[in-house]
Amino acid sequence: VQLQASGGGLVQAGDSLRLSCTTSDRTYAMGWFRQAPGKEREFVAAISWSGRSVEFSDVVKGRFTISRDSAKNTVYLQMNSLKPEDTAIYYCGSTHSIWGEAGAAPTPPPADDYLYWGQGTQVTVSS
């Protein structure tokens, strides 16, 4: 499975960006993580394989949304009201987990359970 992330850039605080992650196989739950300089990779958002369930970290909840277009094998991360602390390299990943589906775990797995990763896209938010 190959993942291709895109959409990063340099914006000002309060602006919006939409990241895209195109996969070679749609049958996976997907997630976005980010890593700022000197910090560990952290969870941002996730969407179940069917799209019925989504999850966000507390620091982005209410500002970011995640969606998927099955016809295009693409997952989107819409980032609004960006803050300088959102500056990081953003990575998309895919996992075999069926979290969020009927009868499955209600929350996404940790980063270690993601099997495939995109190359990352830089997001820089200036104050």
mmCIF file with all atom_site columns, C-alpha atoms in Angstrom:
data_model
loop_
_atom_site.group_PDB
_atom_site.id
_atom_site.type_symbol
_atom_site.label_atom_id
_atom_site.label_alt_id
_atom_site.label_comp_id
_atom_site.label_asym_id
_atom_site.label_entity_id
_atom_site.label_seq_id
_atom_site.pdbx_PDB_ins_code
_atom_site.Cartn_x
_atom_site.Cartn_y
_atom_site.Cartn_z
_atom_site.occupancy
_atom_site.B_iso_or_equiv
_atom_site.pdbx_formal_charge
_atom_site.auth_seq_id
_atom_site.auth_comp_id
_atom_site.auth_asym_id
_atom_site.auth_atom_id
_atom_site.pdbx_PDB_model_num
ATOM 1   C CA . VAL A 1 1   ? 0.000   0.000  0.000  1.00 0.00 ? 1   VAL A CA 1
ATOM 2   C CA . GLN A 1 2   ? 1.365   3.399  -0.969 1.00 0.00 ? 2   GLN A CA 1
ATOM 3   C CA . LEU A 1 3   ? 0.321   6.683  0.599  1.00 0.00 ? 3   LEU A CA 1
ATOM 4   C CA . GLN A 1 4   ? 0.941   10.111 -0.878 1.00 0.00 ? 4   GLN A CA 1
ATOM 5   C CA . ALA A 1 5   ? 0.417   13.143 1.341  1.00 0.00 ? 5   ALA A CA 1
ATOM 6   C CA . SER A 1 6   ? 0.107   16.668 -0.011 1.00 0.00 ? 6   SER A CA 1
ATOM 7   C CA . GLY A 1 7   ? -1.323  20.096 0.706  1.00 0.00 ? 7   GLY A CA 1
ATOM 8   C CA . GLY A 1 8   ? 1.084   21.529 3.243  1.00 0.00 ? 8   GLY A CA 1
ATOM 9   C CA . GLY A 1 9   ? 2.447   25.030 3.051  1.00 0.00 ? 9   GLY A CA 1
ATOM 10  C CA . LEU A 1 10  ? 3.227   28.292 4.789  1.00 0.00 ? 10  LEU A CA 1
ATOM 11  C CA . VAL A 1 11  ? 0.214   30.188 6.112  1.00 0.00 ? 11  VAL A CA 1
ATOM 12  C CA . GLN A 1 12  ? -0.584  32.823 8.700  1.00 0.00 ? 12  GLN A CA 1
ATOM 13  C CA . ALA A 1 13  ? -2.316  32.242 11.990 1.00 0.00 ? 13  ALA A CA 1
ATOM 14  C CA . GLY A 1 14  ? -6.053  31.972 11.482 1.00 0.00 ? 14  GLY A CA 1
ATOM 15  C CA . ASP A 1 15  ? -5.759  30.646 7.942  1.00 0.00 ? 15  ASP A CA 1
ATOM 16  C CA . SER A 1 16  ? -6.888  27.276 6.648  1.00 0.00 ? 16  SER A CA 1
ATOM 17  C CA . LEU A 1 17  ? -5.240  24.404 4.812  1.00 0.00 ? 17  LEU A CA 1
ATOM 18  C CA . ARG A 1 18  ? -6.494  21.106 3.477  1.00 0.00 ? 18  ARG A CA 1
ATOM 19  C CA . LEU A 1 19  ? -4.179  18.145 3.485  1.00 0.00 ? 19  LEU A CA 1
ATOM 20  C CA . SER A 1 20  ? -4.797  15.171 1.220  1.00 0.00 ? 20  SER A CA 1
ATOM 21  C CA . CYS A 1 21  ? -3.619  11.593 1.504  1.00 0.00 ? 21  CYS A CA 1
ATOM 22  C CA . THR A 1 22  ? -4.147  9.400  -1.510 1.00 0.00 ? 22  THR A CA 1
ATOM 23  C CA . THR A 1 23  ? -3.790  5.653  -1.072 1.00 0.00 ? 23  THR A CA 1
ATOM 24  C CA . SER A 1 24  ? -3.422  2.756  -3.439 1.00 0.00 ? 24  SER A CA 1
ATOM 25  C CA . ASP A 1 25  ? -6.031  0.803  -1.426 1.00 0.00 ? 25  ASP A CA 1
ATOM 26  C CA . ARG A 1 26  ? -9.147  2.297  0.188  1.00 0.00 ? 26  ARG A CA 1
ATOM 27  C CA . THR A 1 27  ? -9.832  -0.617 2.505  1.00 0.00 ? 27  THR A CA 1
ATOM 28  C CA . TYR A 1 28  ? -8.012  0.789  5.499  1.00 0.00 ? 28  TYR A CA 1
ATOM 29  C CA . ALA A 1 29  ? -8.721  3.011  8.436  1.00 0.00 ? 29  ALA A CA 1
ATOM 30  C CA . MET A 1 30  ? -6.617  6.144  8.150  1.00 0.00 ? 30  MET A CA 1
ATOM 31  C CA . GLY A 1 31  ? -5.050  8.618  10.505 1.00 0.00 ? 31  GLY A CA 1
ATOM 32  C CA . TRP A 1 32  ? -3.091  11.841 10.559 1.00 0.00 ? 32  TRP A CA 1
ATOM 33  C CA . PHE A 1 33  ? -0.191  12.404 12.905 1.00 0.00 ? 33  PHE A CA 1
ATOM 34  C CA . ARG A 1 34  ? 2.246   15.278 13.199 1.00 0.00 ? 34  ARG A CA 1
ATOM 35  C CA . GLN A 1 35  ? 5.746   15.828 14.448 1.00 0.00 ? 35  GLN A CA 1
ATOM 36  C CA . ALA A 1 36  ? 7.163   19.190 15.410 1.00 0.00 ? 36  ALA A CA 1
ATOM 37  C CA . PRO A 1 37  ? 10.926  19.799 15.741 1.00 0.00 ? 37  PRO A CA 1
ATOM 38  C CA . GLY A 1 38  ? 12.259  18.273 18.932 1.00 0.00 ? 38  GLY A CA 1
ATOM 39  C CA . LYS A 1 39  ? 8.955   16.601 19.759 1.00 0.00 ? 39  LYS A CA 1
ATOM 40  C CA . GLU A 1 40  ? 7.541   13.126 19.403 1.00 0.00 ? 40  GLU A CA 1
ATOM 41  C CA . ARG A 1 41  ? 4.990   12.229 16.770 1.00 0.00 ? 41  ARG A CA 1
ATOM 42  C CA . GLU A 1 42  ? 1.486   12.919 18.044 1.00 0.00 ? 42  GLU A CA 1
ATOM 43  C CA . PHE A 1 43  ? -1.978  11.877 16.993 1.00 0.00 ? 43  PHE A CA 1
ATOM 44  C CA . VAL A 1 44  ? -4.089  14.461 15.182 1.00 0.00 ? 44  VAL A CA 1
ATOM 45  C CA . ALA A 1 45  ? -7.149  12.768 13.695 1.00 0.00 ? 45  ALA A CA 1
ATOM 46  C CA . ALA A 1 46  ? -8.418  9.422  12.434 1.00 0.00 ? 46  ALA A CA 1
ATOM 47  C CA . ILE A 1 47  ? -11.251 8.067  10.343 1.00 0.00 ? 47  ILE A CA 1
ATOM 48  C CA . SER A 1 48  ? -12.545 4.510  10.261 1.00 0.00 ? 48  SER A CA 1
ATOM 49  C CA . TRP A 1 49  ? -12.400 2.496  7.045  1.00 0.00 ? 49  TRP A CA 1
ATOM 50  C CA . SER A 1 50  ? -16.066 3.147  6.234  1.00 0.00 ? 50  SER A CA 1
ATOM 51  C CA . GLY A 1 51  ? -15.904 6.758  7.358  1.00 0.00 ? 51  GLY A CA 1
ATOM 52  C CA . ARG A 1 52  ? -18.634 6.298  9.959  1.00 0.00 ? 52  ARG A CA 1
ATOM 53  C CA . SER A 1 53  ? -16.355 7.188  12.860 1.00 0.00 ? 53  SER A CA 1
ATOM 54  C CA . VAL A 1 54  ? -13.857 9.980  13.359 1.00 0.00 ? 54  VAL A CA 1
ATOM 55  C CA . GLU A 1 55  ? -11.639 10.978 16.246 1.00 0.00 ? 55  GLU A CA 1
ATOM 56  C CA . PHE A 1 56  ? -9.571  14.070 17.011 1.00 0.00 ? 56  PHE A CA 1
ATOM 57  C CA . SER A 1 57  ? -6.953  15.063 19.515 1.00 0.00 ? 57  SER A CA 1
ATOM 58  C CA . ASP A 1 58  ? -8.119  17.598 22.065 1.00 0.00 ? 58  ASP A CA 1
ATOM 59  C CA . VAL A 1 59  ? -5.798  20.285 20.698 1.00 0.00 ? 59  VAL A CA 1
ATOM 60  C CA . VAL A 1 60  ? -7.375  20.257 17.240 1.00 0.00 ? 60  VAL A CA 1
ATOM 61  C CA . LYS A 1 61  ? -10.949 19.320 18.101 1.00 0.00 ? 61  LYS A CA 1
ATOM 62  C CA . GLY A 1 62  ? -13.351 21.929 16.789 1.00 0.00 ? 62  GLY A CA 1
ATOM 63  C CA . ARG A 1 63  ? -10.790 23.309 14.315 1.00 0.00 ? 63  ARG A CA 1
ATOM 64  C CA . PHE A 1 64  ? -9.909  20.279 12.167 1.00 0.00 ? 64  PHE A CA 1
ATOM 65  C CA . THR A 1 65  ? -12.145 17.871 10.311 1.00 0.00 ? 65  THR A CA 1
ATOM 66  C CA . ILE A 1 66  ? -11.320 14.600 8.588  1.00 0.00 ? 66  ILE A CA 1
ATOM 67  C CA . SER A 1 67  ? -13.161 12.989 5.711  1.00 0.00 ? 67  SER A CA 1
ATOM 68  C CA . ARG A 1 68  ? -12.631 10.429 2.996  1.00 0.00 ? 68  ARG A CA 1
ATOM 69  C CA . ASP A 1 69  ? -13.628 10.154 -0.644 1.00 0.00 ? 69  ASP A CA 1
ATOM 70  C CA . SER A 1 70  ? -13.754 6.471  -1.457 1.00 0.00 ? 70  SER A CA 1
ATOM 71  C CA . ALA A 1 71  ? -14.054 7.084  -5.188 1.00 0.00 ? 71  ALA A CA 1
ATOM 72  C CA . LYS A 1 72  ? -10.729 8.891  -5.116 1.00 0.00 ? 72  LYS A CA 1
ATOM 73  C CA . ASN A 1 73  ? -9.060  6.735  -2.451 1.00 0.00 ? 73  ASN A CA 1
ATOM 74  C CA . THR A 1 74  ? -8.293  9.956  -0.637 1.00 0.00 ? 74  THR A CA 1
ATOM 75  C CA . VAL A 1 75  ? -8.533  11.112 2.949  1.00 0.00 ? 75  VAL A CA 1
ATOM 76  C CA . TYR A 1 76  ? -8.649  14.820 3.727  1.00 0.00 ? 76  TYR A CA 1
ATOM 77  C CA . LEU A 1 77  ? -7.661  16.804 6.780  1.00 0.00 ? 77  LEU A CA 1
ATOM 78  C CA . GLN A 1 78  ? -9.296  20.224 6.754  1.00 0.00 ? 78  GLN A CA 1
ATOM 79  C CA . MET A 1 79  ? -7.445  22.509 9.127  1.00 0.00 ? 79  MET A CA 1
ATOM 80  C CA . ASN A 1 80  ? -9.098  25.783 10.107 1.00 0.00 ? 80  ASN A CA 1
ATOM 81  C CA . SER A 1 81  ? -8.097  28.527 12.515 1.00 0.00 ? 81  SER A CA 1
ATOM 82  C CA . LEU A 1 82  ? -4.498  27.416 12.335 1.00 0.00 ? 82  LEU A CA 1
ATOM 83  C CA . LYS A 1 83  ? -2.151  28.375 15.129 1.00 0.00 ? 83  LYS A CA 1
ATOM 84  C CA . PRO A 1 84  ? 1.652   28.638 15.216 1.00 0.00 ? 84  PRO A CA 1
ATOM 85  C CA . GLU A 1 85  ? 1.691   25.573 17.470 1.00 0.00 ? 85  GLU A CA 1
ATOM 86  C CA . ASP A 1 86  ? 0.190   23.567 14.615 1.00 0.00 ? 86  ASP A CA 1
ATOM 87  C CA . THR A 1 87  ? 3.501   23.894 12.793 1.00 0.00 ? 87  THR A CA 1
ATOM 88  C CA . ALA A 1 88  ? 4.825   20.393 12.116 1.00 0.00 ? 88  ALA A CA 1
ATOM 89  C CA . ILE A 1 89  ? 5.340   17.741 9.499  1.00 0.00 ? 89  ILE A CA 1
ATOM 90  C CA . TYR A 1 90  ? 2.027   15.985 9.005  1.00 0.00 ? 90  TYR A CA 1
ATOM 91  C CA . TYR A 1 91  ? 1.983   12.280 8.194  1.00 0.00 ? 91  TYR A CA 1
ATOM 92  C CA . CYS A 1 92  ? -0.883  10.102 7.069  1.00 0.00 ? 92  CYS A CA 1
ATOM 93  C CA . GLY A 1 93  ? -0.972  6.448  7.952  1.00 0.00 ? 93  GLY A CA 1
ATOM 94  C CA . SER A 1 94  ? -3.165  3.430  7.347  1.00 0.00 ? 94  SER A CA 1
ATOM 95  C CA . THR A 1 95  ? -4.056  0.585  9.671  1.00 0.00 ? 95  THR A CA 1
ATOM 96  C CA . HIS A 1 96  ? -5.889  -2.729 9.407  1.00 0.00 ? 96  HIS A CA 1
ATOM 97  C CA . SER A 1 97  ? -7.821  -1.811 12.548 1.00 0.00 ? 97  SER A CA 1
ATOM 98  C CA . ILE A 1 98  ? -11.599 -1.895 12.211 1.00 0.00 ? 98  ILE A CA 1
ATOM 99  C CA . TRP A 1 99  ? -12.017 0.622  14.973 1.00 0.00 ? 99  TRP A CA 1
ATOM 100 C CA . GLY A 1 100 ? -15.174 2.640  14.856 1.00 0.00 ? 100 GLY A CA 1
ATOM 101 C CA . GLU A 1 101 ? -17.160 0.025  12.976 1.00 0.00 ? 101 GLU A CA 1
ATOM 102 C CA . ALA A 1 102 ? -20.120 -1.839 14.423 1.00 0.00 ? 102 ALA A CA 1
ATOM 103 C CA . GLY A 1 103 ? -19.006 -4.019 17.311 1.00 0.00 ? 103 GLY A CA 1
ATOM 104 C CA . ALA A 1 104 ? -15.382 -2.855 17.125 1.00 0.00 ? 104 ALA A CA 1
ATOM 105 C CA . ALA A 1 105 ? -13.291 -0.666 19.407 1.00 0.00 ? 105 ALA A CA 1
ATOM 106 C CA . PRO A 1 106 ? -14.664 2.883  19.556 1.00 0.00 ? 106 PRO A CA 1
ATOM 107 C CA . THR A 1 107 ? -11.279 4.608  19.446 1.00 0.00 ? 107 THR A CA 1
ATOM 108 C CA . PRO A 1 108 ? -8.422  4.478  16.937 1.00 0.00 ? 108 PRO A CA 1
ATOM 109 C CA . PRO A 1 109 ? -5.264  2.489  17.617 1.00 0.00 ? 109 PRO A CA 1
ATOM 110 C CA . PRO A 1 110 ? -1.930  4.059  18.561 1.00 0.00 ? 110 PRO A CA 1
ATOM 111 C CA . ALA A 1 111 ? 0.651   5.031  15.965 1.00 0.00 ? 111 ALA A CA 1
ATOM 112 C CA . ASP A 1 112 ? 2.495   1.718  16.363 1.00 0.00 ? 112 ASP A CA 1
ATOM 113 C CA . ASP A 1 113 ? -0.480  -0.112 14.842 1.00 0.00 ? 113 ASP A CA 1
ATOM 114 C CA . TYR A 1 114 ? -0.323  1.848  11.595 1.00 0.00 ? 114 TYR A CA 1
ATOM 115 C CA . LEU A 1 115 ? 1.272   -0.237 8.863  1.00 0.00 ? 115 LEU A CA 1
ATOM 116 C CA . TYR A 1 116 ? 1.893   2.212  6.089  1.00 0.00 ? 116 TYR A CA 1
ATOM 117 C CA . TRP A 1 117 ? 2.906   5.860  6.097  1.00 0.00 ? 117 TRP A CA 1
ATOM 118 C CA . GLY A 1 118 ? 3.052   8.697  3.638  1.00 0.00 ? 118 GLY A CA 1
ATOM 119 C CA . GLN A 1 119 ? 6.166   10.799 3.225  1.00 0.00 ? 119 GLN A CA 1
ATOM 120 C CA . GLY A 1 120 ? 4.910   13.735 5.275  1.00 0.00 ? 120 GLY A CA 1
ATOM 121 C CA . THR A 1 121 ? 3.960   17.260 4.304  1.00 0.00 ? 121 THR A CA 1
ATOM 122 C CA . GLN A 1 122 ? 5.238   20.387 6.046  1.00 0.00 ? 122 GLN A CA 1
ATOM 123 C CA . VAL A 1 123 ? 2.769   22.807 7.596  1.00 0.00 ? 123 VAL A CA 1
ATOM 124 C CA . THR A 1 124 ? 4.160   26.091 8.856  1.00 0.00 ? 124 THR A CA 1
ATOM 125 C CA . VAL A 1 125 ? 1.949   28.645 10.573 1.00 0.00 ? 125 VAL A CA 1
ATOM 126 C CA . SER A 1 126 ? 3.395   32.092 11.155 1.00 0.00 ? 126 SER A CA 1
ATOM 127 C CA . SER A 1 127 ? 2.137   34.398 13.887 1.00 0.00 ? 127 SER A CA 1
#
